[in-house]
Coordinates of C-alpha atoms and ligand atoms in Angstrom, one line a residue:
X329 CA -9.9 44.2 35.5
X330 CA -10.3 44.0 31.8
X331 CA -10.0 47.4 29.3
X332 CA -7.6 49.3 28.1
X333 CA -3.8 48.7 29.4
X334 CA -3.1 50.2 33.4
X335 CA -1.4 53.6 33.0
X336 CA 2.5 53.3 34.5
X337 CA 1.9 54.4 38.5
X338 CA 3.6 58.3 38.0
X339 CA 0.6 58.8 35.5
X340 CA -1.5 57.2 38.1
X341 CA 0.0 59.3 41.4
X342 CA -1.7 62.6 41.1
X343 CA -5.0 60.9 41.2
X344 CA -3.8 59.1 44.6
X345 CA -4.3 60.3 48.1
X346 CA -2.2 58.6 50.4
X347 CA -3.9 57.4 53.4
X348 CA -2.0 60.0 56.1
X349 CA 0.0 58.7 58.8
X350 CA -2.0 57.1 61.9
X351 CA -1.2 60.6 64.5
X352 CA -1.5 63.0 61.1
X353 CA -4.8 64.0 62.3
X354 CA -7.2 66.0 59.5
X355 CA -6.5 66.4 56.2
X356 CA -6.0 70.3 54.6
X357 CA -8.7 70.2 51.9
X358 CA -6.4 73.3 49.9
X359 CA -3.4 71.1 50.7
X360 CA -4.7 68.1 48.4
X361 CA -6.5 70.2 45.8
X362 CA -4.1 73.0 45.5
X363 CA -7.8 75.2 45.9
X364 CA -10.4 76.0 48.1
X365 CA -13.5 74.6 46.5
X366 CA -16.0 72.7 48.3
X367 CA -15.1 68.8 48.8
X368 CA -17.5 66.0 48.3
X369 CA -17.1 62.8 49.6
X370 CA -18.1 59.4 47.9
X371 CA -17.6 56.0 49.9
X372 CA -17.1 52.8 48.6
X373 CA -17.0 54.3 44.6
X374 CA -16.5 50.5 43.3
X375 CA -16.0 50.6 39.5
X376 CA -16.3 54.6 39.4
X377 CA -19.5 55.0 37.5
X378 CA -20.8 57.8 39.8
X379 CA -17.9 59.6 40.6
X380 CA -16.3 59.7 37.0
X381 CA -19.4 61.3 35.4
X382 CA -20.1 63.5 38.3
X383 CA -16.8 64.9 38.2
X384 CA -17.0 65.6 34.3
X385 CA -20.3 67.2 34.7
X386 CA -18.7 69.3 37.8
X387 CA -15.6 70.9 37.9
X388 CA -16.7 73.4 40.7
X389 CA -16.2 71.4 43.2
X390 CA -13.1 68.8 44.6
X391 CA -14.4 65.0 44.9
X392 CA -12.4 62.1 46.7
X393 CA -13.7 58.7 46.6
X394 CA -12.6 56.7 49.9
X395 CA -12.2 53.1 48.8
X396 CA -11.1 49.6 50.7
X397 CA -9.9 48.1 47.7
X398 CA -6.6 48.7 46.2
X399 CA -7.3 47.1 42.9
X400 CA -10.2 49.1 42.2
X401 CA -8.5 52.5 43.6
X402 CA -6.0 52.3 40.8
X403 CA -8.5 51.0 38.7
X404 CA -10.9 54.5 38.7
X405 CA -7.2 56.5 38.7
X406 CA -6.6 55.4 35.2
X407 CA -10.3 56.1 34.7
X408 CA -9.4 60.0 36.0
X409 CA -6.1 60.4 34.5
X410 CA -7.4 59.4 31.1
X411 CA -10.0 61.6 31.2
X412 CA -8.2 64.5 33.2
X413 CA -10.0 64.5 36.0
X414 CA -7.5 66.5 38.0
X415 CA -10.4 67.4 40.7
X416 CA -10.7 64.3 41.7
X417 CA -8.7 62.2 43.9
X418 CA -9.1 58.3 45.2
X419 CA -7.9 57.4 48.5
X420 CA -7.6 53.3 49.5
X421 CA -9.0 53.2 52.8
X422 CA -11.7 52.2 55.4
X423 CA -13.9 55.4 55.0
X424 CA -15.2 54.7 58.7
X425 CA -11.9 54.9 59.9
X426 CA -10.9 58.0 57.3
X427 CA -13.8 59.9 57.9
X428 CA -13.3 60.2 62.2
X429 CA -9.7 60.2 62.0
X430 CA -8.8 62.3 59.3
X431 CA -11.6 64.5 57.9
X432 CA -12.2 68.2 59.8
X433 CA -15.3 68.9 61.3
X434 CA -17.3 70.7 58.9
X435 CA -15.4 70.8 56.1
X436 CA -17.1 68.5 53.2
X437 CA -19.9 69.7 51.8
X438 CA -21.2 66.2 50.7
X439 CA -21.0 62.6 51.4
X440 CA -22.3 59.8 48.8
X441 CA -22.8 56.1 49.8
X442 CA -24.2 54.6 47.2
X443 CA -24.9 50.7 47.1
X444 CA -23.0 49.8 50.3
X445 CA -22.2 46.2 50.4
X446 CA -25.7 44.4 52.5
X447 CA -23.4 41.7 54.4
X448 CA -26.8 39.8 54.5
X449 CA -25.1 37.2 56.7
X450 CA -26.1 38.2 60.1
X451 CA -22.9 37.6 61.8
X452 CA -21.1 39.9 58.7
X453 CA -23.6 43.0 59.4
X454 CA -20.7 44.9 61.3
X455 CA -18.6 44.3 58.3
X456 CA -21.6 47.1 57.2
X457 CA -19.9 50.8 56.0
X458 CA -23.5 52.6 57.2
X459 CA -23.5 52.0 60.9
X460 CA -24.7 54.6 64.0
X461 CA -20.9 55.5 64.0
X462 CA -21.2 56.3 60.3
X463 CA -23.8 58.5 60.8
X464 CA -22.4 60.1 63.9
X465 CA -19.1 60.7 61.5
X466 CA -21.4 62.6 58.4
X467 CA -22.9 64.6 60.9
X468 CA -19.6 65.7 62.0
X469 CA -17.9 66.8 59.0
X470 CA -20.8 67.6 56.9
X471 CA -21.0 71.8 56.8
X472 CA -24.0 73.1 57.9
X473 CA -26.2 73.1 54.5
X474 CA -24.5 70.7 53.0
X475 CA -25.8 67.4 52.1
X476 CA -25.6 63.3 52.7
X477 CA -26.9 61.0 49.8
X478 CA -27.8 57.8 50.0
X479 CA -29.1 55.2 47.4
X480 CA -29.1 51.1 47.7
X481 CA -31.3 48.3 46.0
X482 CA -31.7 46.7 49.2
X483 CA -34.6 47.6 50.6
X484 CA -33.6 46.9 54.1
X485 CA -30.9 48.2 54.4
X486 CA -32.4 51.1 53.3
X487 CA -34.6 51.0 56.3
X488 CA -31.8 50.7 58.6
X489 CA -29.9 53.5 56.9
X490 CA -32.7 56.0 57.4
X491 CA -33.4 55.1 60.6
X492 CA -29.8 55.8 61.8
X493 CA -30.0 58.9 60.3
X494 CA -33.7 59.6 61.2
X495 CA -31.2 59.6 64.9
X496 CA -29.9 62.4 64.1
X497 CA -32.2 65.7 64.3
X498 CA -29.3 67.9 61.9
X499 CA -30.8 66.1 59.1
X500 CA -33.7 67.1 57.1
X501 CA -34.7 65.2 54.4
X502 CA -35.3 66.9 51.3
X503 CA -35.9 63.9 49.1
X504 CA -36.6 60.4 49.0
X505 CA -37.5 58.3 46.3
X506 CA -38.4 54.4 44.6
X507 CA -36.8 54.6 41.4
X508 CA -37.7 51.7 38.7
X509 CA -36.2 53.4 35.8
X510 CA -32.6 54.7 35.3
X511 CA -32.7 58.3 37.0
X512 CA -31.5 61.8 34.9
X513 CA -27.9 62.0 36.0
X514 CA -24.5 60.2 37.3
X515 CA -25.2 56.3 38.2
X516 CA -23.3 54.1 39.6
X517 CA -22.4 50.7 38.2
X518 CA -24.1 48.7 40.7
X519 CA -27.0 51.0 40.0
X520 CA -26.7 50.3 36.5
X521 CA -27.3 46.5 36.8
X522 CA -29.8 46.9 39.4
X523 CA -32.0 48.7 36.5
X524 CA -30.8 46.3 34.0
X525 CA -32.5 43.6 36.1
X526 CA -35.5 44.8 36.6
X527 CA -35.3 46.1 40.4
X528 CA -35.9 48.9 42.5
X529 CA -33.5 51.5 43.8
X530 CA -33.9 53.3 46.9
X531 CA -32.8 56.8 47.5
X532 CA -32.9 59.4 50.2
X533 CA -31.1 62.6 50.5
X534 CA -31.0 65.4 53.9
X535 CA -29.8 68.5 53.9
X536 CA -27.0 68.8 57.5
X537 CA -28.5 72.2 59.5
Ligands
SAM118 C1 -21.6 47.0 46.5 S1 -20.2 47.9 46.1 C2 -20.9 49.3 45.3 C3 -19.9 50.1 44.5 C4 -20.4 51.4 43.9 N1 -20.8 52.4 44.9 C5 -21.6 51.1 43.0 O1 -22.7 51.4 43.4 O2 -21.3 50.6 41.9 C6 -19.6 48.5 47.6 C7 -18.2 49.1 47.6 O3 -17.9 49.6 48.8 C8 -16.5 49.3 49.1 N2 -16.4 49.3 50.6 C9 -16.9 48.4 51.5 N3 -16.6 48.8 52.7 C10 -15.9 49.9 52.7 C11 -15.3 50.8 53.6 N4 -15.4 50.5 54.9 N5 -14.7 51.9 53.2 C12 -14.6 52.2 51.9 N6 -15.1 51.4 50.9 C13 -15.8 50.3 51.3 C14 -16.4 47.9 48.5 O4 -15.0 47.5 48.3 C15 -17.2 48.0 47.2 O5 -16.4 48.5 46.2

């Protein structure tokens, strides 16, 4: 990735979640943070637009971004270190698998998917992040009152990802929206060029009871 020069890797480390051993079981939230604030979840950050300018805007909470790629975890750590982001921390792994294996039950008081990857090809949809076992897993370690956030400029998908959670009676929606203008707020990159185009986003966001 082009930009400024890659901070050395001990800069880099505080920023880092390990992915925890295979039999580790859930994570200690105070263990990672060093406090107990309320964690947020965002899966699949990409680039880091969202969760960079969220986290600058709120430093009441603990965020950590569950990424596949490796590249583009170390990529948003030199976007947090530089900015000293120390509430934040970026994790390189499959957040299906993270999420059940390694996440408490009711202990994240958000999760954010924004602009999952569509795998339009029809034999690639179950490469897809927002499946039924997706939602099963938000419903599990989403606290009671907190939230899940969802935004994609695919309408489709969007379709299918209310659906699965329209499943799921523990969540209410409390908004839902076409946006064809850059909203007040965080955006995300892919966000960014989907407005720069010309096209829609879709957004819907439930409250877990
Ligand atoms: C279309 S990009 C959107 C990135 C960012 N959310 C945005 O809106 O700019 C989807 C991202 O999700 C990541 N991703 C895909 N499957 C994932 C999974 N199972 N767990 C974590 N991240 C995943 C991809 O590597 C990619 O960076």
């Amino acid at each position: 990735m082009r930009g400024k020069p890659r901070l050395p890797l001990e800069t880099l480390q505080p920023f880092l979640l390990d992915r925890p051993a295979v039999d580790a079981g859930p994570i200690s939230w105070p263990a990672v943070f060093g406090n107990d604030r309320p964690v947020e979840i965002e899966v699949g950050f990409g680039k880091g637009g969202w969760l960079v300018e969220a986290a600058e805007h709120r430093r009441d909470v603990n965020f950590l971004g569950i990424e596949v790629m490796r590249g583009l975890q170390l990529y948003v750590a030199n976007r947090l270190a530089r900015r000293g982001l120390n509430h934040v921390r970026v994790l390189c792994s499959d957040a299906r698998y993270f999420l059940t294996h390694h996440v408490a039950a009711g202990s994240v008081a958000a999760v954010h998917v924004y602009f999952p990857d569509p795998w339009w090809k029809a034999r690639h949809k179950k490469r897809r992040v927002f499946t039924a076992e997706f939602a099963a897993a938000a419903e599990r370690v989403i606290v009671p009152g907190g939230t899940l956030n969802i935004a994609t400029d695919v309408e489709e998908y969007f379709g299918v990802m209310t659906a699965l959670v329209a499943e799921r009676p523990v969540f209410v929606e409390i908004g839902r929206s076409v946006e064809s203008a850059p909203p007040e707020g965080p955006m995300t990159n892919f966000e960014r060029k989907a407005h720069a185009r010309g096209g829609s986003v879709w957004r819907a966001n439930y409250t877990r009871t």
